[in-house]
Amino acid sequence: MTMPEGPERVLPEIVERDMFDAFVIRTDFSDGESWNAVVGELCRPWGPAGEFPARVRVVDAPAWSGATADEVLAAVDEDEYLSVVFLADRHTMQSPTRALLALTTVWEDEGGLDPVYYQELIESPEPRDFRAAPAAVHAVHANVTLGNMGFAEFAAAASAQPGQVLRPI
């Protein structure tokens, strides 16, 4: 779905989000059955032995239909405690793994970096996104939020997996 030319799209404000809840926004409404499967997987306990309860905040509102990654990142920009957001987009609904798009909300603005000192970062910026199976969402969210692992580490792990989809670690 493309946005018409004209006024910039304004997405709803996110309210009542706990920083320890994985944050998933549905942007594709083409397949209710696939969506229900995604939500079912997100609600399962996680961890090596399923010892952690699933904590997830799901936004399932048609106002987000067709929202792009950039629009979502702009909409959640004010949440200083949000490190990663997951999108259930068209790819999610059509993929056999129901892989969500993980987006980092933290990035460096390379425009202000001195190329003498930061040339490597300018030429090879940190990854902004990767795909994650619903069963991997909680581990990504918890570890990135707590600073145990960086977003780039998960992105690298995803790129090494079949189909470049991160599965539970």
PDB file of C-alpha atoms in Angstrom:
ATOM      1  CA  MET A   1       0.000   0.000   0.000  1.00  0.00           C
ATOM      2  CA  THR A   2       1.507   3.320  -0.960  1.00  0.00           C
ATOM      3  CA  MET A   3       0.680   6.529   0.789  1.00  0.00           C
ATOM      4  CA  PRO A   4      -0.900   9.275  -1.283  1.00  0.00           C
ATOM      5  CA  GLU A   5       1.071  12.448  -1.919  1.00  0.00           C
ATOM      6  CA  GLY A   6       0.281  15.258   0.442  1.00  0.00           C
ATOM      7  CA  PRO A   7       0.177  15.501   4.223  1.00  0.00           C
ATOM      8  CA  GLU A   8       2.556  13.304   6.157  1.00  0.00           C
ATOM      9  CA  ARG A   9       0.964  10.232   7.698  1.00  0.00           C
ATOM     10  CA  VAL A  10       0.367  10.501  11.443  1.00  0.00           C
ATOM     11  CA  LEU A  11       0.324   7.198  13.297  1.00  0.00           C
ATOM     12  CA  PRO A  12      -1.398   6.734  16.667  1.00  0.00           C
ATOM     13  CA  GLU A  13       0.562   7.402  19.832  1.00  0.00           C
ATOM     14  CA  ILE A  14       1.755   4.316  21.673  1.00  0.00           C
ATOM     15  CA  VAL A  15       0.468   4.218  25.230  1.00  0.00           C
ATOM     16  CA  GLU A  16       0.787   1.791  28.130  1.00  0.00           C
ATOM     17  CA  ARG A  17       3.955   0.068  26.937  1.00  0.00           C
ATOM     18  CA  ASP A  18       6.037  -1.633  29.592  1.00  0.00           C
ATOM     19  CA  MET A  19       9.754  -1.502  28.776  1.00  0.00           C
ATOM     20  CA  PHE A  20      10.071  -5.234  29.480  1.00  0.00           C
ATOM     21  CA  ASP A  21       7.393  -6.195  26.951  1.00  0.00           C
ATOM     22  CA  ALA A  22       8.498  -7.126  23.440  1.00  0.00           C
ATOM     23  CA  PHE A  23       6.795  -4.609  21.161  1.00  0.00           C
ATOM     24  CA  VAL A  24       5.102  -5.923  17.994  1.00  0.00           C
ATOM     25  CA  ILE A  25       3.163  -3.783  15.514  1.00  0.00           C
ATOM     26  CA  ARG A  26       0.950  -5.350  12.863  1.00  0.00           C
ATOM     27  CA  THR A  27       1.255  -3.478   9.570  1.00  0.00           C
ATOM     28  CA  ASP A  28      -0.306  -6.084   7.259  1.00  0.00           C
ATOM     29  CA  PHE A  29      -3.948  -7.089   7.554  1.00  0.00           C
ATOM     30  CA  SER A  30      -4.157  -9.439   4.563  1.00  0.00           C
ATOM     31  CA  ASP A  31      -4.198 -12.778   6.420  1.00  0.00           C
ATOM     32  CA  GLY A  32      -5.963 -13.136   9.763  1.00  0.00           C
ATOM     33  CA  GLU A  33      -5.037 -16.808  10.077  1.00  0.00           C
ATOM     34  CA  SER A  34      -1.317 -16.054   9.736  1.00  0.00           C
ATOM     35  CA  TRP A  35      -1.628 -13.210  12.206  1.00  0.00           C
ATOM     36  CA  ASN A  36      -3.335 -15.458  14.754  1.00  0.00           C
ATOM     37  CA  ALA A  37      -0.490 -17.970  14.358  1.00  0.00           C
ATOM     38  CA  VAL A  38       2.091 -15.212  14.958  1.00  0.00           C
ATOM     39  CA  VAL A  39       0.299 -14.028  18.107  1.00  0.00           C
ATOM     40  CA  GLY A  40      -0.019 -17.611  19.326  1.00  0.00           C
ATOM     41  CA  GLU A  41       3.733 -18.128  18.951  1.00  0.00           C
ATOM     42  CA  LEU A  42       4.499 -14.804  20.634  1.00  0.00           C
ATOM     43  CA  CYS A  43       2.395 -15.760  23.664  1.00  0.00           C
ATOM     44  CA  ARG A  44       4.277 -18.986  24.385  1.00  0.00           C
ATOM     45  CA  PRO A  45       6.746 -19.105  27.286  1.00  0.00           C
ATOM     46  CA  TRP A  46      10.337 -18.770  26.131  1.00  0.00           C
ATOM     47  CA  GLY A  47      13.861 -19.600  27.248  1.00  0.00           C
ATOM     48  CA  PRO A  48      15.898 -22.810  27.102  1.00  0.00           C
ATOM     49  CA  ALA A  49      13.244 -24.738  29.055  1.00  0.00           C
ATOM     50  CA  GLY A  50      10.320 -22.360  28.507  1.00  0.00           C
ATOM     51  CA  GLU A  51      10.892 -20.944  31.974  1.00  0.00           C
ATOM     52  CA  PHE A  52      10.140 -17.306  31.118  1.00  0.00           C
ATOM     53  CA  PRO A  53       6.598 -16.045  30.633  1.00  0.00           C
ATOM     54  CA  ALA A  54       5.915 -14.280  27.351  1.00  0.00           C
ATOM     55  CA  ARG A  55       5.668 -10.527  27.808  1.00  0.00           C
ATOM     56  CA  VAL A  56       4.528  -8.848  24.652  1.00  0.00           C
ATOM     57  CA  ARG A  57       2.697  -5.670  23.720  1.00  0.00           C
ATOM     58  CA  VAL A  58       0.898  -6.177  20.435  1.00  0.00           C
ATOM     59  CA  VAL A  59      -0.490  -3.272  18.429  1.00  0.00           C
ATOM     60  CA  ASP A  60      -3.228  -4.629  16.177  1.00  0.00           C
ATOM     61  CA  ALA A  61      -4.886  -1.501  14.820  1.00  0.00           C
ATOM     62  CA  PRO A  62      -5.814  -0.827  11.174  1.00  0.00           C
ATOM     63  CA  ALA A  63      -4.369   2.696  11.496  1.00  0.00           C
ATOM     64  CA  TRP A  64      -0.928   1.017  11.179  1.00  0.00           C
ATOM     65  CA  SER A  65      -1.869  -0.804   7.947  1.00  0.00           C
ATOM     66  CA  GLY A  66       0.850  -0.385   5.354  1.00  0.00           C
ATOM     67  CA  ALA A  67       3.118   1.603   7.656  1.00  0.00           C
ATOM     68  CA  THR A  68       6.725   1.493   6.497  1.00  0.00           C
ATOM     69  CA  ALA A  69       9.716   0.816   8.705  1.00  0.00           C
ATOM     70  CA  ASP A  70      10.622   4.511   8.566  1.00  0.00           C
ATOM     71  CA  GLU A  71       7.108   5.575   9.578  1.00  0.00           C
ATOM     72  CA  VAL A  72       7.095   3.163  12.517  1.00  0.00           C
ATOM     73  CA  LEU A  73      10.531   4.313  13.669  1.00  0.00           C
ATOM     74  CA  ALA A  74       9.392   7.932  13.493  1.00  0.00           C
ATOM     75  CA  ALA A  75       6.255   7.089  15.496  1.00  0.00           C
ATOM     76  CA  VAL A  76       8.166   5.353  18.309  1.00  0.00           C
ATOM     77  CA  ASP A  77      11.055   7.832  18.358  1.00  0.00           C
ATOM     78  CA  GLU A  78       9.938   9.495  21.593  1.00  0.00           C
ATOM     79  CA  ASP A  79      10.106   6.241  23.609  1.00  0.00           C
ATOM     80  CA  GLU A  80      13.586   6.457  25.114  1.00  0.00           C
ATOM     81  CA  TYR A  81      13.340   2.957  26.611  1.00  0.00           C
ATOM     82  CA  LEU A  82      12.510   1.181  23.364  1.00  0.00           C
ATOM     83  CA  SER A  83      15.578  -0.399  21.742  1.00  0.00           C
ATOM     84  CA  VAL A  84      13.913  -2.718  19.250  1.00  0.00           C
ATOM     85  CA  VAL A  85      10.473  -2.931  17.645  1.00  0.00           C
ATOM     86  CA  PHE A  86       9.100  -5.843  15.617  1.00  0.00           C
ATOM     87  CA  LEU A  87       6.814  -5.480  12.596  1.00  0.00           C
ATOM     88  CA  ALA A  88       4.348  -8.063  11.388  1.00  0.00           C
ATOM     89  CA  ASP A  89       4.403  -7.003   7.746  1.00  0.00           C
ATOM     90  CA  ARG A  90       3.415  -8.619   4.447  1.00  0.00           C
ATOM     91  CA  HIS A  91       6.560 -10.772   4.486  1.00  0.00           C
ATOM     92  CA  THR A  92       5.597 -12.035   7.958  1.00  0.00           C
ATOM     93  CA  MET A  93       2.144 -13.069   6.791  1.00  0.00           C
ATOM     94  CA  GLN A  94       3.450 -14.833   3.671  1.00  0.00           C
ATOM     95  CA  SER A  95       6.528 -16.489   5.166  1.00  0.00           C
ATOM     96  CA  PRO A  96       6.353 -20.108   6.370  1.00  0.00           C
ATOM     97  CA  THR A  97       8.461 -19.066   9.385  1.00  0.00           C
ATOM     98  CA  ARG A  98       6.232 -16.014  10.001  1.00  0.00           C
ATOM     99  CA  ALA A  99       9.430 -14.005  10.415  1.00  0.00           C
ATOM    100  CA  LEU A 100       8.914 -10.554  11.909  1.00  0.00           C
ATOM    101  CA  LEU A 101      11.009  -7.566  10.901  1.00  0.00           C
ATOM    102  CA  ALA A 102      13.188  -6.496  13.848  1.00  0.00           C
ATOM    103  CA  LEU A 103      14.124  -2.800  13.719  1.00  0.00           C
ATOM    104  CA  THR A 104      16.602  -1.054  15.951  1.00  0.00           C
ATOM    105  CA  THR A 105      15.421   2.262  17.295  1.00  0.00           C
ATOM    106  CA  VAL A 106      18.988   3.289  18.140  1.00  0.00           C
ATOM    107  CA  TRP A 107      21.333   4.371  15.396  1.00  0.00           C
ATOM    108  CA  GLU A 108      24.177   6.764  14.817  1.00  0.00           C
ATOM    109  CA  ASP A 109      23.772   9.692  12.478  1.00  0.00           C
ATOM    110  CA  GLU A 110      26.793   9.193  10.231  1.00  0.00           C
ATOM    111  CA  GLY A 111      26.379  12.699   8.829  1.00  0.00           C
ATOM    112  CA  GLY A 112      28.011  14.292  11.867  1.00  0.00           C
ATOM    113  CA  LEU A 113      30.974  11.911  12.160  1.00  0.00           C
ATOM    114  CA  ASP A 114      34.505  13.024  11.336  1.00  0.00           C
ATOM    115  CA  PRO A 115      35.646  10.740   8.475  1.00  0.00           C
ATOM    116  CA  VAL A 116      39.246  10.859   9.709  1.00  0.00           C
ATOM    117  CA  TYR A 117      38.293   8.980  12.887  1.00  0.00           C
ATOM    118  CA  TYR A 118      35.120   7.146  11.917  1.00  0.00           C
ATOM    119  CA  GLN A 119      35.678   6.052   8.307  1.00  0.00           C
ATOM    120  CA  GLU A 120      34.955   2.385   9.068  1.00  0.00           C
ATOM    121  CA  LEU A 121      31.636   3.217  10.734  1.00  0.00           C
ATOM    122  CA  ILE A 122      30.685   5.545   7.876  1.00  0.00           C
ATOM    123  CA  GLU A 123      31.495   2.896   5.239  1.00  0.00           C
ATOM    124  CA  SER A 124      29.970  -0.027   7.184  1.00  0.00           C
ATOM    125  CA  PRO A 125      27.092   1.257   9.313  1.00  0.00           C
ATOM    126  CA  GLU A 126      25.458  -0.975  11.901  1.00  0.00           C
ATOM    127  CA  PRO A 127      22.526  -3.039  10.567  1.00  0.00           C
ATOM    128  CA  ARG A 128      19.127  -1.459  10.987  1.00  0.00           C
ATOM    129  CA  ASP A 129      16.984  -4.569  10.621  1.00  0.00           C
ATOM    130  CA  PHE A 130      16.808  -8.351  10.347  1.00  0.00           C
ATOM    131  CA  ARG A 131      14.137 -11.045  10.363  1.00  0.00           C
ATOM    132  CA  ALA A 132      13.299 -13.056  13.485  1.00  0.00           C
ATOM    133  CA  ALA A 133      10.981 -15.997  14.024  1.00  0.00           C
ATOM    134  CA  PRO A 134       8.302 -15.209  16.626  1.00  0.00           C
ATOM    135  CA  ALA A 135       9.931 -17.668  19.048  1.00  0.00           C
ATOM    136  CA  ALA A 136      13.148 -15.577  18.952  1.00  0.00           C
ATOM    137  CA  VAL A 137      11.498 -12.212  19.603  1.00  0.00           C
ATOM    138  CA  HIS A 138      11.606 -12.368  23.406  1.00  0.00           C
ATOM    139  CA  ALA A 139      15.305 -13.245  23.590  1.00  0.00           C
ATOM    140  CA  VAL A 140      16.174 -10.430  21.182  1.00  0.00           C
ATOM    141  CA  HIS A 141      14.061  -7.902  23.056  1.00  0.00           C
ATOM    142  CA  ALA A 142      15.303  -8.881  26.519  1.00  0.00           C
ATOM    143  CA  ASN A 143      18.985  -9.006  25.597  1.00  0.00           C
ATOM    144  CA  VAL A 144      19.000  -5.781  23.574  1.00  0.00           C
ATOM    145  CA  THR A 145      16.967  -3.926  26.216  1.00  0.00           C
ATOM    146  CA  LEU A 146      19.255  -5.062  29.038  1.00  0.00           C
ATOM    147  CA  GLY A 147      22.416  -4.497  26.994  1.00  0.00           C
ATOM    148  CA  ASN A 148      23.523  -8.144  27.235  1.00  0.00           C
ATOM    149  CA  MET A 149      23.892  -8.281  23.453  1.00  0.00           C
ATOM    150  CA  GLY A 150      23.791  -5.664  20.743  1.00  0.00           C
ATOM    151  CA  PHE A 151      21.322  -5.478  17.888  1.00  0.00           C
ATOM    152  CA  ALA A 152      24.199  -6.009  15.436  1.00  0.00           C
ATOM    153  CA  GLU A 153      25.064  -9.333  17.097  1.00  0.00           C
ATOM    154  CA  PHE A 154      21.545 -10.616  16.513  1.00  0.00           C
ATOM    155  CA  ALA A 155      21.560  -9.284  12.954  1.00  0.00           C
ATOM    156  CA  ALA A 156      24.806 -11.160  12.283  1.00  0.00           C
ATOM    157  CA  ALA A 157      23.365 -14.344  13.769  1.00  0.00           C
ATOM    158  CA  ALA A 158      20.269 -13.976  11.584  1.00  0.00           C
ATOM    159  CA  SER A 159      22.355 -13.505   8.445  1.00  0.00           C
ATOM    160  CA  ALA A 160      24.059 -16.846   9.138  1.00  0.00           C
ATOM    161  CA  GLN A 161      20.759 -18.750   9.484  1.00  0.00           C
ATOM    162  CA  PRO A 162      18.775 -20.429   6.694  1.00  0.00           C
ATOM    163  CA  GLY A 163      16.675 -17.796   4.955  1.00  0.00           C
ATOM    164  CA  GLN A 164      18.463 -15.174   7.085  1.00  0.00           C
ATOM    165  CA  VAL A 165      15.851 -15.596   9.816  1.00  0.00           C
ATOM    166  CA  LEU A 166      16.938 -15.652  13.444  1.00  0.00           C
ATOM    167  CA  ARG A 167      15.554 -18.630  15.279  1.00  0.00           C
ATOM    168  CA  PRO A 168      15.519 -19.187  19.047  1.00  0.00           C
ATOM    169  CA  ILE A 169      18.996 -19.258  20.540  1.00  0.00           C
TER     170      ILE A 169
END
